[in-house]
mmCIF file of C-alpha atoms and ligand atoms in Angstrom:
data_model
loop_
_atom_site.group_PDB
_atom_site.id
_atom_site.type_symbol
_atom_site.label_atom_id
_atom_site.label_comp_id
_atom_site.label_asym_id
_atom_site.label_seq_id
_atom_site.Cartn_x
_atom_site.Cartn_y
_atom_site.Cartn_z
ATOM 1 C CA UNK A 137 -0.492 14.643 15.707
ATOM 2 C CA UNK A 138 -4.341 14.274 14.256
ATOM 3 C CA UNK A 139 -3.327 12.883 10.627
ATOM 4 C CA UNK A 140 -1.706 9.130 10.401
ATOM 5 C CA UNK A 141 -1.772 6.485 7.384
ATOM 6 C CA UNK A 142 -1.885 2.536 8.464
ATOM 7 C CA UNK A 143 -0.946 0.017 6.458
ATOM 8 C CA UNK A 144 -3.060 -2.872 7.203
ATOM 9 C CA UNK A 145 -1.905 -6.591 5.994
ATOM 10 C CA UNK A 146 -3.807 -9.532 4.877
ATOM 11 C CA UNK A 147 -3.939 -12.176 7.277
ATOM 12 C CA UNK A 148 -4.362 -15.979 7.104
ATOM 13 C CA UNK A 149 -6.472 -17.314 9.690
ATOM 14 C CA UNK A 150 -6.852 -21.182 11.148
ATOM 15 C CA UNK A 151 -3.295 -22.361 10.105
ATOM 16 C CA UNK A 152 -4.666 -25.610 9.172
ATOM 17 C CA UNK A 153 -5.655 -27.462 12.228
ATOM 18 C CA UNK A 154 -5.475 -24.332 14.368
ATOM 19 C CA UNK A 155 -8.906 -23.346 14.001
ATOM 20 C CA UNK A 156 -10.218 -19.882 15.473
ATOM 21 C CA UNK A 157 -6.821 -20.162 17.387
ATOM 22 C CA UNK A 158 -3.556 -19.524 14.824
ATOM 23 C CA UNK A 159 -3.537 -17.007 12.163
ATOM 24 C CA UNK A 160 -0.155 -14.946 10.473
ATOM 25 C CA UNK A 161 0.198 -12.134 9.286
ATOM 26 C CA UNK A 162 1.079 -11.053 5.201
ATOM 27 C CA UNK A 163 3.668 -8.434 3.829
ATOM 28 C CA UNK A 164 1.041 -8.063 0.881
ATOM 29 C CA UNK A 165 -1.673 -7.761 0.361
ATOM 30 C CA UNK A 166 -2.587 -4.756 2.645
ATOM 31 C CA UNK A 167 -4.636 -1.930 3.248
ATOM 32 C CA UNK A 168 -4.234 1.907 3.481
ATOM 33 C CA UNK A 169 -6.093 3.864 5.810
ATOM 34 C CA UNK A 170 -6.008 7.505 6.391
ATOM 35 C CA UNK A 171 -7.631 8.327 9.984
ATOM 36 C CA UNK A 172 -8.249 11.931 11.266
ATOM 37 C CA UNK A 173 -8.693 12.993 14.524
ATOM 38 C CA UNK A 174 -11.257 15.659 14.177
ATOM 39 C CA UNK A 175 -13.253 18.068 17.149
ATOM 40 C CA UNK A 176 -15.895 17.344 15.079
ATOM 41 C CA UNK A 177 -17.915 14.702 17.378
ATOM 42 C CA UNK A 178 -18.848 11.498 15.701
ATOM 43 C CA UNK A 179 -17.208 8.707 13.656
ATOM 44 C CA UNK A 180 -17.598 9.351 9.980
ATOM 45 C CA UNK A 181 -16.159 7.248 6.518
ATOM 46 C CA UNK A 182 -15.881 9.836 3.892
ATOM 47 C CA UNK A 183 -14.268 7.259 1.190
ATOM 48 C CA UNK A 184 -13.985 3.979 0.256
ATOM 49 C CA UNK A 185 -11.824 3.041 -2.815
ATOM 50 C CA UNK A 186 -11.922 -0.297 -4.451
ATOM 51 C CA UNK A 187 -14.614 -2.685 -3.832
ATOM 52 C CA UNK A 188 -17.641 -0.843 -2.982
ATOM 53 C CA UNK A 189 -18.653 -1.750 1.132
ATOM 54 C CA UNK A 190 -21.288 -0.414 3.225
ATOM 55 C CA UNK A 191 -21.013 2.720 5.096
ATOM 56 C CA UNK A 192 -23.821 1.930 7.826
ATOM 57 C CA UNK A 193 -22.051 1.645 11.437
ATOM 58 C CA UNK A 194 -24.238 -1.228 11.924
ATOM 59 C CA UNK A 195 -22.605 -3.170 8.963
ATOM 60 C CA UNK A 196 -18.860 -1.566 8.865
ATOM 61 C CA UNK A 197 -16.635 -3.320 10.587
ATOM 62 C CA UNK A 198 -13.917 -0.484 10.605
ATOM 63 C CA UNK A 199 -16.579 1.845 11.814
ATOM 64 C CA UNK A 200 -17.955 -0.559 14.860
ATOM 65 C CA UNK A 201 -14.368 -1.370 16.140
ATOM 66 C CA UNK A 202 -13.272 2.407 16.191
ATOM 67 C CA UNK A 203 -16.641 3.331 17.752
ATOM 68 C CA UNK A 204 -15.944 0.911 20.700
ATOM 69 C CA UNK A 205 -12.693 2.004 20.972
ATOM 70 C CA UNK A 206 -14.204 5.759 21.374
ATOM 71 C CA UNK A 207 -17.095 5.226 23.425
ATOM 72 C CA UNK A 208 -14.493 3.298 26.175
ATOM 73 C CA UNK A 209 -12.102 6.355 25.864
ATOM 74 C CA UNK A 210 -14.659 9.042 26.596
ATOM 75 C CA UNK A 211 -15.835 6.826 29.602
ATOM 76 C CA UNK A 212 -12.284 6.538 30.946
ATOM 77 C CA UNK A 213 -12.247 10.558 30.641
ATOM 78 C CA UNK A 214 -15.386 11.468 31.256
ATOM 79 C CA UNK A 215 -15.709 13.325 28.180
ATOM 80 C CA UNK A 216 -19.302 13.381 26.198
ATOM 81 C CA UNK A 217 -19.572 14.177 22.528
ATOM 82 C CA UNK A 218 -15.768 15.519 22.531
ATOM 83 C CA UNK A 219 -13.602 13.473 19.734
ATOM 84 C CA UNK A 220 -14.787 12.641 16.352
ATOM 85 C CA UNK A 221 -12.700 10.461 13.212
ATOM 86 C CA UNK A 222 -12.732 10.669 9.552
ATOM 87 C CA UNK A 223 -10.934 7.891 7.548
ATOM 88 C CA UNK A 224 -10.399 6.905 3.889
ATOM 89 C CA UNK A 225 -10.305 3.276 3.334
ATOM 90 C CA UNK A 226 -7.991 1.959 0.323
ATOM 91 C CA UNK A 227 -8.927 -1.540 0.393
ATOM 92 C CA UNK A 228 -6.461 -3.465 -1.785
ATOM 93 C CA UNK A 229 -8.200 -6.948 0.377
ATOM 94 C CA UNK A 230 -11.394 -8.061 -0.939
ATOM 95 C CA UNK A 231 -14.203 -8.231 1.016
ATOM 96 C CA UNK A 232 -15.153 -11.737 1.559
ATOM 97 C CA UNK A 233 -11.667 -13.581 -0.108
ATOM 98 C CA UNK A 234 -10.639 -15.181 3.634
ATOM 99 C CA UNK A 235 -7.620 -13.266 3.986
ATOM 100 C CA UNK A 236 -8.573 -10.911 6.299
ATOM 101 C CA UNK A 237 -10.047 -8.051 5.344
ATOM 102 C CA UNK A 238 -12.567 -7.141 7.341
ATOM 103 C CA UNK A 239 -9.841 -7.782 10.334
ATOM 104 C CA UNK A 240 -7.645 -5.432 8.211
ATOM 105 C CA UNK A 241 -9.738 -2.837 8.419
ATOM 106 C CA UNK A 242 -11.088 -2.671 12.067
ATOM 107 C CA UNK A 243 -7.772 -3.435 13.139
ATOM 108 C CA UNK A 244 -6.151 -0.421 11.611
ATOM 109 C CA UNK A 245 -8.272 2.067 12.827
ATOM 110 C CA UNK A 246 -8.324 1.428 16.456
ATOM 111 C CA UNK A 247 -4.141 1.149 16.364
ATOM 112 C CA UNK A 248 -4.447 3.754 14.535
ATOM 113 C CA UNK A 249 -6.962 5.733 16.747
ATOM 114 C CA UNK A 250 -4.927 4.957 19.614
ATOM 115 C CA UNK A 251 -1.695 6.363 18.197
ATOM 116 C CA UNK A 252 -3.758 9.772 17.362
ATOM 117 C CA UNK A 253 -5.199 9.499 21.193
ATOM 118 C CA UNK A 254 -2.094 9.088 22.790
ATOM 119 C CA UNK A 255 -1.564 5.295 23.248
ATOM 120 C CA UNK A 256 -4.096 4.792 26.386
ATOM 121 C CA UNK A 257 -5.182 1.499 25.337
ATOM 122 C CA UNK A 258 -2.629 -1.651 25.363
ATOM 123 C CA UNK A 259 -2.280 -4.640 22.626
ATOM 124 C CA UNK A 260 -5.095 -7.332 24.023
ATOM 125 C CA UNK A 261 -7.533 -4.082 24.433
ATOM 126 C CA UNK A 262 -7.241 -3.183 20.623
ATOM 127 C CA UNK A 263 -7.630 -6.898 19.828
ATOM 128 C CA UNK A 264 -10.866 -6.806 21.790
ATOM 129 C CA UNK A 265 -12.727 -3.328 19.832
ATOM 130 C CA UNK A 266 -11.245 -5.273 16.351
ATOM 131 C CA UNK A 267 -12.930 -8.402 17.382
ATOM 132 C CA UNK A 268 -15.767 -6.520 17.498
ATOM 133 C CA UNK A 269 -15.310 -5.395 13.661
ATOM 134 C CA UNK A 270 -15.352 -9.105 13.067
ATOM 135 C CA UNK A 271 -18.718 -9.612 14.702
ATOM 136 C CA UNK A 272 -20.304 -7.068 12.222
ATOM 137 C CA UNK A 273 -18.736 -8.685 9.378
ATOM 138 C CA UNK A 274 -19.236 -12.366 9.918
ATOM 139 C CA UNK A 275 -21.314 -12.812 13.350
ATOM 140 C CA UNK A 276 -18.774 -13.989 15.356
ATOM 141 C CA UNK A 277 -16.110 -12.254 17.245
ATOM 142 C CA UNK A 278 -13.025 -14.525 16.585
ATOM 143 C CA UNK A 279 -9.200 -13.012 17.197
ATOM 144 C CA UNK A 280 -6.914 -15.681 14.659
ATOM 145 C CA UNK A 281 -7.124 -12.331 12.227
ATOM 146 C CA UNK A 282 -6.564 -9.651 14.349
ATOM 147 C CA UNK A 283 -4.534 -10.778 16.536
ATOM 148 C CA UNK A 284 -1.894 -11.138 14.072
ATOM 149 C CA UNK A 285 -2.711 -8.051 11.760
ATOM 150 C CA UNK A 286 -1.670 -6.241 14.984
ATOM 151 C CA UNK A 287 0.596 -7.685 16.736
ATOM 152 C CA UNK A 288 2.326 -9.170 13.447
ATOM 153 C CA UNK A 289 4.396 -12.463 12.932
ATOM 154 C CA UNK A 290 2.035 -15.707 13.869
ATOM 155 C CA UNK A 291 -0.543 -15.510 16.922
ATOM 156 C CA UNK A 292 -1.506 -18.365 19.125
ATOM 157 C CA UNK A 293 -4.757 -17.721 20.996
ATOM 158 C CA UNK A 294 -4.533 -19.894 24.228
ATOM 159 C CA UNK A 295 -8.253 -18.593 25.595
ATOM 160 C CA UNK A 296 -11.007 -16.395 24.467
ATOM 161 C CA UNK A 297 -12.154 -15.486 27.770
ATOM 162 C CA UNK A 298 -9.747 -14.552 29.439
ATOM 163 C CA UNK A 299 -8.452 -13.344 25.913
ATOM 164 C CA UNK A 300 -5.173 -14.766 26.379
ATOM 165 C CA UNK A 301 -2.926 -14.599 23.026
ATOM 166 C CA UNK A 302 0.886 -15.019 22.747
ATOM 167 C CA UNK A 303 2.966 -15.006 19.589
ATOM 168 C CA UNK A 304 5.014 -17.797 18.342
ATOM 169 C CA UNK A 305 8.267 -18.273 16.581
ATOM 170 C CA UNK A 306 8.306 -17.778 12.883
ATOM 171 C CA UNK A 307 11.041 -18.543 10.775
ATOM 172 C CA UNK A 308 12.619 -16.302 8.580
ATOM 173 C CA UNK A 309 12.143 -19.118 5.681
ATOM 174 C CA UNK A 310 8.370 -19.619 5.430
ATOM 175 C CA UNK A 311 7.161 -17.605 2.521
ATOM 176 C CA UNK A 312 3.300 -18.262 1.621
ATOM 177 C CA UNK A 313 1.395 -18.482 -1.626
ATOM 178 C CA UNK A 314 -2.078 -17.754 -1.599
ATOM 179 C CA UNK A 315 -4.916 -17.664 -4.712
ATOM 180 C CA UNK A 316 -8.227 -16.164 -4.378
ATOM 181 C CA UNK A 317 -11.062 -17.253 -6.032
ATOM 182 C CA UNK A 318 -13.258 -15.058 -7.113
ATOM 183 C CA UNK A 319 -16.539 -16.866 -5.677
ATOM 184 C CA UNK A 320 -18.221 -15.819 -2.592
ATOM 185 C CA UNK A 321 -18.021 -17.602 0.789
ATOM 186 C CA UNK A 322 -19.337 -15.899 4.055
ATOM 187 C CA UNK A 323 -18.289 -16.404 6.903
ATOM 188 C CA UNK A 324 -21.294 -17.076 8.567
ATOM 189 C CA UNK A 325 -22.057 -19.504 6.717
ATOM 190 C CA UNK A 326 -18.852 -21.345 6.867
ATOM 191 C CA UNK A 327 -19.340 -21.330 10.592
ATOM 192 C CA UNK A 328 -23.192 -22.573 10.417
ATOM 193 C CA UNK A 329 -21.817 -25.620 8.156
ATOM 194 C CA UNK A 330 -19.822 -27.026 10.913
ATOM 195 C CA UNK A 331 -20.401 -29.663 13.297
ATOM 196 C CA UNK A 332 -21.347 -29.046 16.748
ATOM 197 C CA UNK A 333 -19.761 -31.810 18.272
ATOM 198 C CA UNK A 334 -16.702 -33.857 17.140
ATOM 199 C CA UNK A 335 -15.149 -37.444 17.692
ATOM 200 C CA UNK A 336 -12.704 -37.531 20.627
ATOM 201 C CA UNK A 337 -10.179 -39.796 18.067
ATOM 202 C CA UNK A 338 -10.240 -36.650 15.477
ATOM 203 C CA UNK A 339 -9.822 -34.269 18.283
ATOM 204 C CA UNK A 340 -6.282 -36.381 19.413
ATOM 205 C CA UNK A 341 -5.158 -35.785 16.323
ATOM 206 C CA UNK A 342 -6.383 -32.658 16.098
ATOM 207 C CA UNK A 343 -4.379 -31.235 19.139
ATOM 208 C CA UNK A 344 -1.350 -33.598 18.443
ATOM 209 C CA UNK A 345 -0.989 -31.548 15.006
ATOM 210 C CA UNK A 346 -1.506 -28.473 16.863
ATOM 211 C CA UNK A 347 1.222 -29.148 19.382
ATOM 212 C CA UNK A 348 3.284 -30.352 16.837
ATOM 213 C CA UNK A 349 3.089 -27.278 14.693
ATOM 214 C CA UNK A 350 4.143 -25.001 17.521
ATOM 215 C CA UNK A 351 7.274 -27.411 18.175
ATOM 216 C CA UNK A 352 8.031 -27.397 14.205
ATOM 217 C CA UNK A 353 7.982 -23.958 14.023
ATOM 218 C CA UNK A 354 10.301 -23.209 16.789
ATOM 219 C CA UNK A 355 12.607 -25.937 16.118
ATOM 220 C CA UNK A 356 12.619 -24.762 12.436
ATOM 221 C CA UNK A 357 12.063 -28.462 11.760
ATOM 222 C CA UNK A 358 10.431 -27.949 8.477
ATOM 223 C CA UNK A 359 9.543 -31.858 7.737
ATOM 224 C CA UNK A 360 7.694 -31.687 11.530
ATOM 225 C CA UNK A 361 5.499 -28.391 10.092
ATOM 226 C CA UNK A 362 4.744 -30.452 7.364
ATOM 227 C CA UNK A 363 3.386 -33.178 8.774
ATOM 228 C CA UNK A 364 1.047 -31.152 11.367
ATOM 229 C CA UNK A 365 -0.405 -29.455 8.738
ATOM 230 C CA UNK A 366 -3.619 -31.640 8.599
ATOM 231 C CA UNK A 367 -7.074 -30.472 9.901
ATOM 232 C CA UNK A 368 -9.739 -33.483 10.231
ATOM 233 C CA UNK A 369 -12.033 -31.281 11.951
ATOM 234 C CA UNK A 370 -13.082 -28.202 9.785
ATOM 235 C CA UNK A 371 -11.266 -28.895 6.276
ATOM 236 C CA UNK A 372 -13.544 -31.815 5.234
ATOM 237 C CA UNK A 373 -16.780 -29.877 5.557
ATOM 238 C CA UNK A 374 -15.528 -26.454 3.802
ATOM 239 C CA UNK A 375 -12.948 -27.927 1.089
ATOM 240 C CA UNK A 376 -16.438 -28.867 -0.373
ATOM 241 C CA UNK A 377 -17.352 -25.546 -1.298
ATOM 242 C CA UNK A 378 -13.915 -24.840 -2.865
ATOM 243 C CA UNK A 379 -13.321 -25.586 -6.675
ATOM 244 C CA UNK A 380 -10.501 -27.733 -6.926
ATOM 245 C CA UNK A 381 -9.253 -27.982 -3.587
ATOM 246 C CA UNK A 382 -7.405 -30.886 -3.259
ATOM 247 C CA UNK A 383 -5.730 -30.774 -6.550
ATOM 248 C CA UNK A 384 -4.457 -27.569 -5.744
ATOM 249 C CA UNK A 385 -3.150 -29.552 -2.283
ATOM 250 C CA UNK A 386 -1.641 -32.363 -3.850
ATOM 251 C CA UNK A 387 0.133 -30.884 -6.757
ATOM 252 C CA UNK A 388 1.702 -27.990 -4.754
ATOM 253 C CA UNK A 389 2.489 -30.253 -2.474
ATOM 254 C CA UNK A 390 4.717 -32.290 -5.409
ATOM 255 C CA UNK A 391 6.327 -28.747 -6.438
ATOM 256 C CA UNK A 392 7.470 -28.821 -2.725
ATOM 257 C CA UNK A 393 5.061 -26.867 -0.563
ATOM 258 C CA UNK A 394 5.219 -27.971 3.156
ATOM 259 C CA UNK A 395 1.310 -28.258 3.498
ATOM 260 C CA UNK A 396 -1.307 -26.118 3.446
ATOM 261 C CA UNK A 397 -5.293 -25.640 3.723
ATOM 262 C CA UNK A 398 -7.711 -23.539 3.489
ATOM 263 C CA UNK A 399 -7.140 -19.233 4.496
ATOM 264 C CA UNK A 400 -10.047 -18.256 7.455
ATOM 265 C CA UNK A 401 -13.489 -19.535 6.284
ATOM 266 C CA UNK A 402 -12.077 -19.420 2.909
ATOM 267 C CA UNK A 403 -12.497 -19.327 -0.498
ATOM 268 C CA UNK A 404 -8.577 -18.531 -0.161
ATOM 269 C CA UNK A 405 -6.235 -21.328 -0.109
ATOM 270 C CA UNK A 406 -2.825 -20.962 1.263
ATOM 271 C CA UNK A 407 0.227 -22.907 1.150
ATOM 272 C CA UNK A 408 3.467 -22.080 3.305
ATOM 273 C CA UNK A 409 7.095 -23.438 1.709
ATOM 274 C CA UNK A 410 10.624 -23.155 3.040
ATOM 275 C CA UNK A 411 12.238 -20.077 1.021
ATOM 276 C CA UNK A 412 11.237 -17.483 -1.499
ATOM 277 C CA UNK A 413 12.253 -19.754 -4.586
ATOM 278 C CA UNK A 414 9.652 -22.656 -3.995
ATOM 279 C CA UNK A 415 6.741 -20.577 -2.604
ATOM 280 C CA UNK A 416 7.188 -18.266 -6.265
ATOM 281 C CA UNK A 417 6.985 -22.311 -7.867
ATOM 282 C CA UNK A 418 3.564 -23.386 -5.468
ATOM 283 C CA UNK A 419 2.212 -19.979 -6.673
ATOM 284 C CA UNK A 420 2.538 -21.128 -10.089
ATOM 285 C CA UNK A 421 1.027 -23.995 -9.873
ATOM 286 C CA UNK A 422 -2.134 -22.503 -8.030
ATOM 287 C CA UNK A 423 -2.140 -20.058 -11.638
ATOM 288 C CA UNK A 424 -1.879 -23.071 -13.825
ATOM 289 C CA UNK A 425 -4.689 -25.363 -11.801
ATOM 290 C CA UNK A 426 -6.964 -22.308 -11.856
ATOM 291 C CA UNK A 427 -6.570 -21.238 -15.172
ATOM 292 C CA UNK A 428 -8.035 -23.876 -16.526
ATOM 293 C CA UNK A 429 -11.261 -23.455 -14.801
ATOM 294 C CA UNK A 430 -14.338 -20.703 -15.518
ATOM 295 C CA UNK A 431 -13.439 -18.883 -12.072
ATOM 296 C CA UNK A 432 -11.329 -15.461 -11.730
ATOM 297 C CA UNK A 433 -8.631 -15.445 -9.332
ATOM 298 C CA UNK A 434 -5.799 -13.581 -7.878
ATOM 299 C CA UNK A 435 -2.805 -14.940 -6.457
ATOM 300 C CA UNK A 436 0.054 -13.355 -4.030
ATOM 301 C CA UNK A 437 3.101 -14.679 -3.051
ATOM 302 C CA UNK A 438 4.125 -13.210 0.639
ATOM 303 C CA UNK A 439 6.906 -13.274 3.233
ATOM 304 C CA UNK A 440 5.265 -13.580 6.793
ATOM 305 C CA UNK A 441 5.050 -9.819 8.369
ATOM 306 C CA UNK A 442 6.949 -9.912 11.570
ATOM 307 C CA UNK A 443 5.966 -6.411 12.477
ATOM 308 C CA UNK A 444 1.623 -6.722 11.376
ATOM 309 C CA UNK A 445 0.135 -3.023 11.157
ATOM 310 C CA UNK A 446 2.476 -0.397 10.484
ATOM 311 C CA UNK A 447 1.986 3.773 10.386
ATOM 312 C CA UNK A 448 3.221 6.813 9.111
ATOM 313 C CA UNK A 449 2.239 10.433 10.086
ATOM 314 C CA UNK A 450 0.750 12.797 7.787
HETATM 315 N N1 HSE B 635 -11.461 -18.573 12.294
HETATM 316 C C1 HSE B 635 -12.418 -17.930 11.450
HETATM 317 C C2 HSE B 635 -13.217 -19.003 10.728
HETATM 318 C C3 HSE B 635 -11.688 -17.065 10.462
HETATM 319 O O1 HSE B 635 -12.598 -19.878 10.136
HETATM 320 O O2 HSE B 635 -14.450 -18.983 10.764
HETATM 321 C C4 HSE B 635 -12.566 -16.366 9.489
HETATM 322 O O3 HSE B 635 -11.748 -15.558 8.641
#
């Protein structure tokens, strides 16, 4: 086989108080990738559709994952100059809306690389070339997006070094509503905002909410996921650079939204509810708040995807 297509699925990173640590996967949005295995040496990006991203390995964070992934491969087989790649990138994510996409994309092409090579790396070795994607995109090399856009469902990172990830219960019930704003937040810059040190009473609660969200979830105990998801660490300082933020967390919140927060570094907000019918009503409500301000948006509406990346040949 030396043709595949990937779908690659928005992700929503930081759960809340799980920062860096818990991210989920989406059913939509998601990416489309077409990757060709080519004799042709060399790692090459003939098309980009949709929101126009840099090509230059230094800055693509498809292109620096999958070259990691290669150079280790030709090491392990002493090869030199042997295997080259071609892809097409559909990106239905936006660049920059903190749902993923740069994870999206580096994370599809090494599974997908690694299906065309014939599987020689393992799940916590593709996390580690993605991660790298994620250094080229935002400066820092953090898993809670491509840990779950690969292995699928939610993602608990217990250590970065060791990388040590293991993936939690999700039940069936949680659907999540997301909008996008359409203003721009780097990630870098999110990170830069944030205190260096914090107070040992917010980090109790901090890491009671944690543990308390990884109980709720496998006890289904919906009212105990609701009240863990609070972050007094990272959501004060970047709600601030949000429009509307806590309006959109109160009121969905009254329509009957367990809780909710901030998607990665943002400017994405996400809420989680118990069943299809509620999440459609929070999703609403994120429409009506928003369309009253002088900021485009787009909103989804999204089961959790159990499964993450998934492939077809070609
Ligand atoms: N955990 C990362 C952050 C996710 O919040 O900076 C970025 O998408």
């Amino acid at each position: 086989m030396n043709a595949i297509k990937i779908f690659a699925p928005a992700t929503v990173a930081n759960l809340v108080c799980g920062f860096d640590i818990i991210g989920l996967a989406l059913d939509y949005p998601k990416d489309e990738i077409y990757l060709y295995k080519s004799n042709n040496p060399g790692i090459r990006i003939n098309k980009i559709y949709g929101p126009s991203l840099p090509k230059d390995p230094k800055k693509n964070s498809a292109f620096a994952a999958l070259q990691l992934l290669l150079n280790k491969y030709e090491k392990l087989n002493k090869l030199k100059n042997n295997i080259g790649f071609e892809m097409e990138l559909i990106k239905n994510i936006y660049p920059g809306s903190g749902i993923g996409s740069s994870a999206a994309s580096s994370a599809g092409v090494v599974f997908g690389a690694n299906i065309l090579l014939g599987n020689p790396f393992n799940t916590i070795q593709l996390i580690r070339f993605a991660m790298e994607g994620e250094r080229v995109a935002s400066g820092s090399a953090h898993a809670d997006n491509v840990a779950p856009a690969i292995m699928g469902g939610l993602t608990l990172i217990r250590s970065y070094d060791p990388l040590d990830i293991t993936k939690l219960h999700s039940p069936n019930e949680l659907w999540v509503s997301i909008i996008h704003p359409e203003i721009e937040i780097k990630t870098s810059d999110a990170r830069k905002i944030l205190k260096k040190n914090i107070l040992m009473k917010d980090a109790i609660q901090q890491w009671g909410n944690i543990g308390a969200l990884v109980a709720g979830l496998y006890q289904e105990n919906y009212s105990l996921i609701s009240r863990s998801l609070e972050d007094v660490i990272v959501e004060p300082i970047r709600s601030t650079l949000i429009p509307s933020f806590y309006e959109l967390k109160v009121k969905c919140k009254e329509i009957g939204a367990l809780g909710g927060g901030i998607s990665g570094s943002g400017p994405s907000v996400f809420m989680l509810s118990k069943g299809n019918k509620i999440a459609k009503k929070v999703t609403k409500v994120m429409n009506d708040i928003y369309s009253t301000l002088k900021v485009g948006y787009n909103t989804y509406t999204s089961p959790i995807n159990q499964k993450g990346l998934k492939w077809k040949k070609i």
